[in-house]
Amino acid sequence: MFIQEKDPNWKVKVGLAEMLKGGVIMDIINAEQAQIAQEAGACAVMALEKVPADIRKEGGVARMADPAVIEQIQKTVSIPVMAKCRIGHFAEAQVLEALEVDYIDESEVLTPADEKNHIDKTKFKVPFVCGCRNLGEALRRIGEGAALIRTKGEAGTGNIVEAVRHMRQIMGEMKKLTVLSEDELMQEAKNLGAPYELVVEVAKTGKLPVPNFAAGGIATPADASLMMQLGAEANFVGSGIFKSANPSKRAKAIVIATTHYQDAKLIAEVSKELGDPMPGLDIASIPEEHLLQIR
Amino acid sequence: MKKRIGVLALQGDYLLHQQTLEKIKQNGILVRTKEELKSCDALIIPGGESTTIRKLALENGLFDAIKNFGKEKPLMGTCAGLILLAKEVSDSKAEETLALLDIAVKRTAYGRQIHSFVQVGKVNLQNGNPNFEMVFIRAPKIVNVGKTVERIGFCDDEVVVVRDRNLLGLSFHPELTADTRIHQYFVNQFLN
């Protein structure tokens, strides 16, 4: 793959994403929440200043987390610590790399710093994860050096509908590529707005060249199972845990449901008496300019 | 009859181990419960997060089942799997392990992800070329080795592969490369 030639660290970048498979990465805003997440069985934590539900409520500019908080989190837990930077804000990414976070999420949840360009992620030693709504977006991000892809969903809503839409979209578009003949792939690359080399590769393998996780709206154990059954290889959970009535119990239940996603009996068991989930939002009630996924 | 090699599938890169087994014409079985473990002749504990895998294994009784299984049956652990096999984990946040393999390990000993690396090391696989491409991801270091434990792989001066009776432990990820020789070695030396 052409990215491999551009990025000497490609193998270890994708390697860490492979290690996260089958797990749950939890949004946290301080060391105390990080500890709860690790205790519940999270395979990594994602540090940010506010969870998406609060960003949505409070408005204003959302930026990367305070480095002091990130350091406290790193001292507190042994699992990988990820952190979010704004889209296109390569200086925030440089700061996060200097802090030695394990993964950087160039995230639509924060306020974009560049409306046109994403970060050239091949310039970094630390790997990046990026969100997407469709295959073209996924392959553009991989073309820029993202070593892990997640659905965007609609963060901070507790509503799974957008993550489902995005996962089905990507899976469907990949399936379609596998039945096209070789001479149709250039036109399809143009339609998708994706690098031709990556389109050819997906057409051959039927899957993304990097792991493909779900994010944006997961709030219950059944949501986690749904995304795994639709083809996600792991789950990011944002506001769904720490905006619910009993974060610790719900976090643990979502971890179990992600591992045993085909065992409905067990998921029924762990879904009992979790307390109130985070309050949900109907996507139709959100004005279009407030949607995070279009960033 | 073809042997059934379980791959612990609670969290981590278990599918890559299964694919590597497929490449060498072996039967890789994903194991998520103790019932699934029962039907296996051997088990691989993959890379992933040792803390997470441990918690999930404790949750449904798989932890003790693996502990018993590993007293006799062939068991291979890579990275997180090595940590879980180790008798001793030498850091302040250490948790109880399966304590099967008489070694001490230090977790994330090379540093965080930015210090992950690929290097060619040497493994004594009994025959042929000892060079092996080793992928270290937030890897542990083997800091102490018990009397009965054989050191069979090295990267620079570090011990990175050890074996003791039915147990094989590696601090890197052979499943992340196309090289199937370590899995083949496990099958040849431990299962037959």
Coordinates of C-alpha atoms in Angstrom, one line a residue:
Chain A
M1 CA 0.0 0.0 0.0
F2 CA 1.3 3.5 -0.9
I3 CA 0.9 4.8 2.7
Q4 CA 3.3 2.2 3.9
E5 CA 6.0 3.7 1.7
K6 CA 5.2 7.2 2.9
D7 CA 5.0 6.4 6.6
P8 CA 7.8 4.4 8.2
N9 CA 5.8 3.8 11.3
W10 CA 2.7 2.4 9.6
K11 CA 3.1 -1.1 10.9
V12 CA 3.2 -0.2 14.6
K13 CA 0.4 2.4 14.1
V14 CA -2.0 -0.1 12.7
G15 CA -0.6 -2.7 15.1
L16 CA -1.9 -0.8 18.2
A17 CA -5.3 -0.4 16.5
E18 CA -5.3 -4.2 16.1
M19 CA -4.7 -4.6 19.8
L20 CA -7.7 -2.5 20.6
K21 CA -10.1 -4.8 18.7
G22 CA -13.0 -6.3 20.5
G23 CA -12.7 -3.6 23.2
V24 CA -14.4 -0.4 24.3
I25 CA -12.6 3.0 24.3
M26 CA -14.3 5.3 26.7
D27 CA -14.4 9.2 26.7
I28 CA -13.3 10.6 30.0
I29 CA -12.5 14.1 31.3
N30 CA -10.3 13.4 34.3
A31 CA -8.2 10.8 36.1
E32 CA -11.1 9.7 38.3
Q33 CA -13.2 8.8 35.3
A34 CA -10.2 7.1 33.7
Q35 CA -9.8 4.9 36.8
I36 CA -13.5 4.0 36.6
A37 CA -13.2 3.2 32.9
Q38 CA -10.2 1.0 33.4
E39 CA -11.9 -0.8 36.3
A40 CA -14.9 -1.5 34.1
G41 CA -12.6 -3.1 31.4
A42 CA -12.0 -0.3 28.9
C43 CA -9.2 -1.2 26.5
A44 CA -8.3 2.5 26.2
V45 CA -9.5 5.9 27.3
M46 CA -10.1 9.1 25.3
A47 CA -9.2 12.3 27.1
L48 CA -11.2 15.4 26.3
E49 CA -12.2 18.6 28.0
K50 CA -16.0 17.9 28.0
V51 CA -18.0 14.9 26.8
P52 CA -19.8 15.5 23.5
A53 CA -23.2 15.9 25.2
D54 CA -21.9 18.9 27.2
I55 CA -20.1 20.4 24.2
R56 CA -23.4 20.2 22.4
K57 CA -25.2 21.9 25.3
E58 CA -22.7 24.6 26.1
G59 CA -21.6 25.6 22.6
G60 CA -18.6 27.8 22.2
V61 CA -15.2 26.5 21.0
A62 CA -14.3 23.0 22.0
R63 CA -10.5 22.4 22.1
M64 CA -8.0 19.7 23.1
A65 CA -7.9 18.8 26.8
D66 CA -5.6 20.5 29.4
P67 CA -2.1 18.8 29.2
A68 CA -2.0 18.6 33.0
V69 CA -5.2 16.6 33.0
I70 CA -3.8 14.3 30.3
E71 CA -0.7 13.7 32.3
Q72 CA -2.7 12.9 35.4
I73 CA -4.7 10.4 33.4
Q74 CA -1.5 8.8 32.0
K75 CA -0.2 8.5 35.6
T76 CA -3.4 6.9 36.8
V77 CA -4.1 4.1 34.3
S78 CA -2.0 1.5 32.6
I79 CA -4.2 1.2 29.5
P80 CA -3.5 3.4 26.4
V81 CA -4.5 7.0 26.7
M82 CA -5.9 8.7 23.6
A83 CA -6.8 12.4 23.2
K84 CA -8.7 14.5 20.7
C85 CA -7.4 17.4 18.7
R86 CA -9.4 19.8 16.4
I87 CA -9.6 18.9 12.7
G88 CA -6.6 20.5 10.9
H89 CA -5.0 21.7 14.1
F90 CA -1.6 20.1 13.6
A91 CA -0.1 22.2 16.4
E92 CA -2.5 20.7 19.0
A93 CA -1.5 17.3 17.5
Q94 CA 2.1 18.1 18.0
V95 CA 1.4 19.0 21.7
L96 CA -0.4 15.7 22.1
E97 CA 2.5 13.9 20.5
A98 CA 4.9 15.7 22.9
L99 CA 2.8 14.4 25.8
E100 CA 3.2 10.9 24.3
V101 CA -0.5 10.1 24.1
D102 CA -1.0 6.7 22.5
Y103 CA -3.5 7.7 19.8
I104 CA -4.7 11.1 18.5
D105 CA -8.4 11.5 17.5
E106 CA -8.6 14.2 14.8
S107 CA -12.2 14.7 15.8
E108 CA -15.3 16.4 14.5
V109 CA -16.6 16.6 18.1
L110 CA -14.2 19.5 18.7
T111 CA -14.5 22.8 16.8
P112 CA -12.6 22.5 13.5
A113 CA -9.5 24.6 13.1
D114 CA -9.3 24.3 9.4
E115 CA -12.4 24.1 7.2
K116 CA -10.6 22.7 4.2
N117 CA -7.7 20.5 5.2
H118 CA -7.1 17.7 7.6
I119 CA -3.7 17.0 9.3
D120 CA -1.0 15.3 7.3
K121 CA -0.8 12.3 9.7
T122 CA 2.1 10.6 8.1
K123 CA 4.3 13.3 9.6
F124 CA 3.6 12.0 13.1
K125 CA 5.0 9.1 15.0
V126 CA 1.9 8.8 17.1
P127 CA -1.0 7.2 15.2
F128 CA -4.3 8.9 14.4
V129 CA -7.9 7.8 14.3
C130 CA -10.5 9.8 12.2
G131 CA -14.3 9.7 11.9
C132 CA -16.2 9.1 8.6
R133 CA -19.7 8.8 7.3
N134 CA -18.9 6.9 4.1
L135 CA -16.2 5.0 2.2
G136 CA -14.9 8.0 0.3
E137 CA -14.3 9.9 3.6
A138 CA -12.7 6.9 5.2
L139 CA -10.2 6.4 2.3
R140 CA -9.4 10.1 2.2
R141 CA -8.5 10.0 5.9
I142 CA -6.4 6.8 5.4
G143 CA -4.8 8.5 2.5
E144 CA -3.7 11.3 4.8
G145 CA -2.3 8.7 7.2
A146 CA -5.1 7.7 9.6
A147 CA -4.3 4.2 11.0
L148 CA -7.7 3.6 12.4
I149 CA -11.2 4.6 11.2
R150 CA -14.4 5.0 13.2
T151 CA -17.9 6.0 12.2
K152 CA -18.8 9.6 13.1
G153 CA -22.4 8.8 14.1
E154 CA -23.8 11.9 15.9
A155 CA -21.8 12.3 19.1
G156 CA -23.5 13.5 22.3
T157 CA -27.0 12.4 21.3
G158 CA -27.2 8.9 22.8
N159 CA -28.9 8.1 19.5
I160 CA -27.4 5.2 17.5
V161 CA -29.2 5.9 14.2
E162 CA -26.4 7.9 12.6
A163 CA -23.6 5.4 13.6
V164 CA -25.8 2.6 12.0
R165 CA -26.3 4.7 8.9
H166 CA -22.5 5.3 8.5
M167 CA -21.5 1.7 9.2
R168 CA -24.1 0.3 6.7
Q169 CA -23.0 2.9 4.2
I170 CA -19.3 2.0 4.4
M171 CA -20.0 -1.7 4.4
G172 CA -22.3 -1.4 1.5
E173 CA -19.9 0.7 -0.6
M174 CA -17.1 -1.8 0.1
K175 CA -19.3 -4.7 -1.0
K176 CA -20.1 -2.8 -4.2
L177 CA -16.4 -2.3 -5.0
T178 CA -15.7 -6.0 -4.8
V179 CA -18.1 -6.7 -7.7
L180 CA -16.9 -4.0 -10.0
S181 CA -14.5 -4.9 -12.8
E182 CA -11.0 -3.3 -12.8
D183 CA -11.8 -0.8 -15.6
E184 CA -14.6 0.6 -13.5
L185 CA -12.5 1.4 -10.5
M186 CA -11.0 4.7 -11.7
Q187 CA -14.5 6.2 -12.2
E188 CA -15.6 4.8 -8.9
A189 CA -12.6 6.4 -7.2
K190 CA -13.7 9.7 -8.7
N191 CA -17.3 9.2 -7.5
L192 CA -16.1 8.3 -4.0
G193 CA -13.6 11.2 -3.9
A194 CA -11.0 8.6 -2.7
P195 CA -7.4 7.8 -3.6
Y196 CA -7.4 5.3 -6.5
E197 CA -4.8 3.0 -5.0
L198 CA -6.9 2.5 -1.9
V199 CA -10.0 1.9 -3.9
V200 CA -8.2 -0.8 -5.8
E201 CA -7.1 -2.4 -2.5
V202 CA -10.6 -2.4 -1.0
A203 CA -12.0 -3.8 -4.2
K204 CA -9.5 -6.7 -3.8
T205 CA -10.0 -7.4 -0.1
G206 CA -13.5 -6.2 0.6
K207 CA -12.4 -4.4 3.8
L208 CA -10.6 -1.3 4.9
P209 CA -6.8 -1.5 5.0
V210 CA -7.0 -0.4 8.7
P211 CA -9.3 -1.4 11.6
N212 CA -12.9 -0.1 11.4
F213 CA -14.5 0.9 14.8
A214 CA -17.9 2.3 15.7
A215 CA -18.6 5.7 17.5
G216 CA -21.2 8.3 17.9
G217 CA -24.4 7.5 19.9
I218 CA -23.6 4.2 21.7
A219 CA -25.5 4.4 25.0
T220 CA -26.6 0.8 25.9
P221 CA -25.1 -2.8 25.8
A222 CA -27.5 -3.6 23.0
D223 CA -26.2 -0.6 21.0
A224 CA -22.7 -2.0 21.4
S225 CA -23.8 -5.4 20.2
L226 CA -25.6 -3.9 17.3
M227 CA -22.5 -2.1 16.0
M228 CA -20.4 -5.2 16.4
Q229 CA -22.9 -7.3 14.4
L230 CA -23.0 -4.6 11.7
G231 CA -19.2 -5.1 11.3
A232 CA -17.5 -2.8 13.8
E233 CA -14.3 -4.2 15.2
A234 CA -14.5 -2.3 18.5
N235 CA -16.6 0.5 20.1
F236 CA -15.9 4.1 21.2
V237 CA -18.4 5.2 23.8
G238 CA -18.6 8.9 24.6
S239 CA -21.3 10.6 26.7
G240 CA -23.2 7.3 26.9
I241 CA -21.3 6.2 30.0
F242 CA -20.5 9.3 32.2
K243 CA -23.8 11.0 31.4
S244 CA -25.8 7.9 32.6
A245 CA -27.1 7.3 36.2
N246 CA -24.6 4.6 37.0
P247 CA -21.4 5.0 34.9
S248 CA -19.4 2.1 36.4
K249 CA -22.1 -0.5 36.0
R250 CA -23.1 0.7 32.5
A251 CA -19.5 0.8 31.4
K252 CA -18.9 -2.8 32.5
A253 CA -22.1 -4.0 30.8
I254 CA -21.1 -2.3 27.5
V255 CA -17.6 -4.0 27.7
I256 CA -19.2 -7.4 28.2
A257 CA -21.7 -6.8 25.4
T258 CA -18.9 -5.8 23.0
T259 CA -16.9 -9.0 23.7
H260 CA -19.9 -11.3 23.8
Y261 CA -21.9 -9.4 21.1
Q262 CA -23.5 -12.6 19.8
D263 CA -24.7 -13.8 23.2
A264 CA -28.1 -12.2 23.5
K265 CA -28.9 -14.0 26.7
L266 CA -25.8 -12.6 28.4
I267 CA -26.6 -9.1 27.1
A268 CA -30.1 -9.4 28.5
E269 CA -28.5 -10.3 31.8
V270 CA -26.0 -7.4 31.9
S271 CA -28.6 -4.9 30.7
K272 CA -30.8 -5.3 33.8
E273 CA -31.1 -2.4 36.2
L274 CA -28.4 -0.2 34.8
G275 CA -30.3 2.9 35.9
D276 CA -31.2 5.8 33.6
P277 CA -29.3 5.9 30.3
M278 CA -28.1 9.4 29.1
P279 CA -31.0 11.5 27.9
G280 CA -31.3 11.0 24.2
L281 CA -31.8 13.4 21.3
D282 CA -33.8 12.9 18.2
I283 CA -31.5 13.8 15.2
A284 CA -34.5 15.5 13.4
S285 CA -34.7 18.0 16.3
I286 CA -31.1 19.2 15.8
P287 CA -30.7 22.1 13.4
E288 CA -28.4 21.1 10.5
E289 CA -25.8 23.7 11.4
H290 CA -25.4 22.0 14.8
L291 CA -24.7 18.5 13.4
L292 CA -21.2 17.5 14.3
Q293 CA -20.9 14.8 11.6
I294 CA -20.9 17.3 8.7
R295 CA -17.6 18.8 9.9
Chain B
M1 CA -7.2 -35.9 13.6
K2 CA -6.5 -32.2 13.3
K3 CA -5.8 -30.6 16.6
R4 CA -8.1 -27.8 17.9
I5 CA -6.1 -24.7 18.8
G6 CA -8.1 -22.2 20.8
V7 CA -7.5 -18.5 20.5
L8 CA -8.7 -16.5 23.5
A9 CA -11.2 -14.1 21.9
L10 CA -12.2 -11.8 24.7
Q11 CA -10.3 -8.7 23.4
G12 CA -7.3 -8.0 21.2
D13 CA -5.9 -9.2 17.9
Y14 CA -7.3 -12.7 18.1
L15 CA -8.5 -12.8 14.5
L16 CA -4.9 -12.3 13.3
H17 CA -3.8 -15.4 15.3
Q18 CA -6.7 -17.3 13.8
Q19 CA -5.7 -16.2 10.3
T20 CA -2.0 -17.2 10.9
L21 CA -3.2 -20.6 12.0
E22 CA -5.3 -20.9 8.9
K23 CA -2.2 -20.1 6.8
I24 CA -0.4 -23.1 8.2
K25 CA -3.5 -25.3 7.8
Q26 CA -4.4 -25.5 11.4
N27 CA -7.8 -25.3 13.1
G28 CA -8.1 -22.0 15.1
I29 CA -11.1 -21.9 17.4
L30 CA -12.2 -18.6 19.0
V31 CA -12.7 -19.1 22.7
R32 CA -14.9 -16.8 24.8
T33 CA -16.2 -19.2 27.4
K34 CA -14.9 -22.1 29.5
E35 CA -17.2 -24.5 27.6
E36 CA -15.4 -23.5 24.4
L37 CA -12.0 -24.0 26.0
K38 CA -12.9 -27.5 27.0
S39 CA -12.9 -28.8 23.4
C40 CA -9.4 -27.3 22.7
D41 CA -6.0 -29.1 22.6
A42 CA -4.0 -25.9 23.0
L43 CA -4.6 -22.2 23.6
I44 CA -3.1 -18.9 22.3
I45 CA -3.6 -15.8 24.4
P46 CA -3.3 -12.9 21.9
G47 CA -2.1 -9.3 22.2
G48 CA -4.5 -6.7 23.5
E49 CA -4.9 -5.1 26.8
S50 CA -3.9 -7.5 29.6
T51 CA -6.1 -5.6 32.2
T52 CA -9.2 -5.9 30.0
I53 CA -8.6 -9.5 29.0
R54 CA -8.0 -10.5 32.6
K55 CA -11.3 -8.8 33.8
L56 CA -13.3 -10.4 31.1
A57 CA -11.8 -13.8 31.9
L58 CA -12.5 -13.4 35.6
E59 CA -16.1 -12.4 34.8
N60 CA -17.2 -15.8 33.4
G61 CA -14.9 -18.2 35.1
L62 CA -12.5 -18.5 32.2
F63 CA -9.6 -17.3 34.2
D64 CA -9.5 -20.3 36.5
A65 CA -10.3 -22.6 33.6
I66 CA -7.2 -21.3 31.7
K67 CA -5.1 -21.6 34.8
N68 CA -6.0 -25.3 35.0
F69 CA -5.7 -25.8 31.3
G70 CA -2.2 -24.4 31.3
K71 CA -0.9 -26.8 33.9
E72 CA -0.6 -29.4 31.2
K73 CA -1.9 -28.3 27.8
P74 CA 0.1 -26.2 25.3
L75 CA -0.3 -22.5 25.9
M76 CA 1.2 -19.6 23.9
G77 CA 1.0 -16.0 25.0
T78 CA 2.1 -12.9 22.9
C79 CA 2.5 -9.5 24.5
A80 CA -0.6 -9.1 26.7
G81 CA -0.7 -12.9 26.7
L82 CA 2.8 -13.1 28.0
I83 CA 1.9 -10.7 30.8
L84 CA -1.0 -12.9 31.8
L85 CA 1.2 -16.0 31.8
A86 CA 3.9 -14.5 33.9
K87 CA 4.3 -15.4 37.6
E88 CA 5.3 -11.9 38.5
V89 CA 4.5 -8.4 37.1
S90 CA 6.9 -5.9 38.5
D91 CA 5.1 -2.6 38.5
S92 CA 3.1 -0.7 41.1
K93 CA -0.3 -1.2 39.5
A94 CA 0.2 -5.0 38.9
E95 CA -2.8 -7.3 39.2
E96 CA -3.1 -11.0 39.8
T97 CA -2.0 -13.1 36.7
L98 CA -2.4 -16.7 35.7
A99 CA 1.1 -17.2 37.2
L100 CA 2.0 -20.2 35.1
L101 CA 5.3 -19.2 33.5
D102 CA 8.2 -18.6 35.9
I103 CA 9.3 -15.2 34.7
A104 CA 8.9 -11.6 35.8
V105 CA 7.7 -9.0 33.3
K106 CA 7.5 -5.2 33.3
R107 CA 4.5 -3.8 31.4
T108 CA 4.9 -1.1 28.8
A109 CA 8.6 -1.3 29.6
Y110 CA 9.8 0.3 26.3
G111 CA 7.5 3.2 26.8
R112 CA 4.2 4.4 25.3
Q113 CA 3.1 4.0 21.7
I114 CA 5.6 6.5 20.3
H115 CA 8.3 4.1 21.3
S116 CA 6.7 1.1 19.6
F117 CA 9.1 -0.4 17.0
V118 CA 9.9 -3.1 14.5
Q119 CA 13.3 -4.8 14.6
V120 CA 14.8 -8.0 13.4
G121 CA 15.8 -10.3 16.2
K122 CA 16.8 -13.9 16.5
V123 CA 14.8 -17.0 17.6
N124 CA 16.1 -20.5 17.9
L125 CA 13.4 -22.4 16.0
Q126 CA 15.5 -25.6 15.9
N127 CA 16.1 -25.3 12.2
G128 CA 16.8 -22.8 9.5
N129 CA 17.2 -19.0 9.6
P130 CA 16.9 -17.6 13.1
N131 CA 16.2 -14.0 11.9
F132 CA 12.6 -12.9 12.7
E133 CA 10.9 -9.6 12.2
M134 CA 9.6 -8.6 15.6
V135 CA 6.9 -6.0 16.1
F136 CA 6.8 -4.5 19.6
I137 CA 3.7 -2.5 20.5
R138 CA 3.8 -0.9 24.0
A139 CA 5.6 -4.1 24.7
P140 CA 6.5 -5.7 28.1
K141 CA 10.0 -6.7 28.9
I142 CA 11.0 -10.0 30.5
V143 CA 13.1 -8.8 33.4
N144 CA 13.7 -12.1 35.2
V145 CA 13.7 -15.8 34.1
G146 CA 13.2 -18.8 36.4
K147 CA 15.7 -21.8 36.5
T148 CA 13.6 -24.1 34.4
V149 CA 12.8 -21.5 31.8
E150 CA 14.6 -21.6 28.5
R151 CA 15.5 -18.4 26.7
I152 CA 15.1 -19.0 23.0
G153 CA 14.6 -15.5 21.4
F154 CA 16.6 -12.3 21.6
C155 CA 16.3 -8.8 20.3
D156 CA 19.5 -6.9 21.0
D157 CA 20.4 -8.1 24.5
E158 CA 16.8 -8.5 25.7
V159 CA 15.2 -11.9 26.1
V160 CA 12.0 -11.8 24.0
V161 CA 11.0 -15.5 23.7
V162 CA 10.9 -18.1 26.5
R163 CA 9.6 -21.6 26.8
D164 CA 9.0 -23.9 29.8
R165 CA 7.5 -27.3 29.4
N166 CA 4.1 -26.7 27.7
L167 CA 4.4 -22.9 27.8
L168 CA 5.6 -20.5 25.1
G169 CA 5.8 -16.8 25.7
L170 CA 6.7 -13.8 23.5
S171 CA 6.9 -10.1 24.2
F172 CA 6.3 -9.2 20.5
H173 CA 3.6 -10.0 17.9
P174 CA 4.4 -12.7 15.3
E175 CA 0.7 -12.4 14.2
L176 CA 1.3 -8.9 12.9
T177 CA 3.8 -10.1 10.3
A178 CA 3.4 -12.6 7.4
D179 CA 5.9 -14.9 9.0
T180 CA 4.2 -18.1 10.2
R181 CA 7.3 -19.8 11.6
I182 CA 6.6 -19.2 15.3
H183 CA 3.0 -20.6 15.1
Q184 CA 4.4 -23.5 13.1
Y185 CA 7.0 -24.0 15.8
F186 CA 4.3 -24.0 18.5
V187 CA 2.4 -26.6 16.6
N188 CA 5.4 -28.8 15.9
Q189 CA 7.1 -28.6 19.3
F190 CA 4.1 -28.4 21.6
L191 CA 1.2 -30.2 20.0
N192 CA 2.7 -33.3 18.5

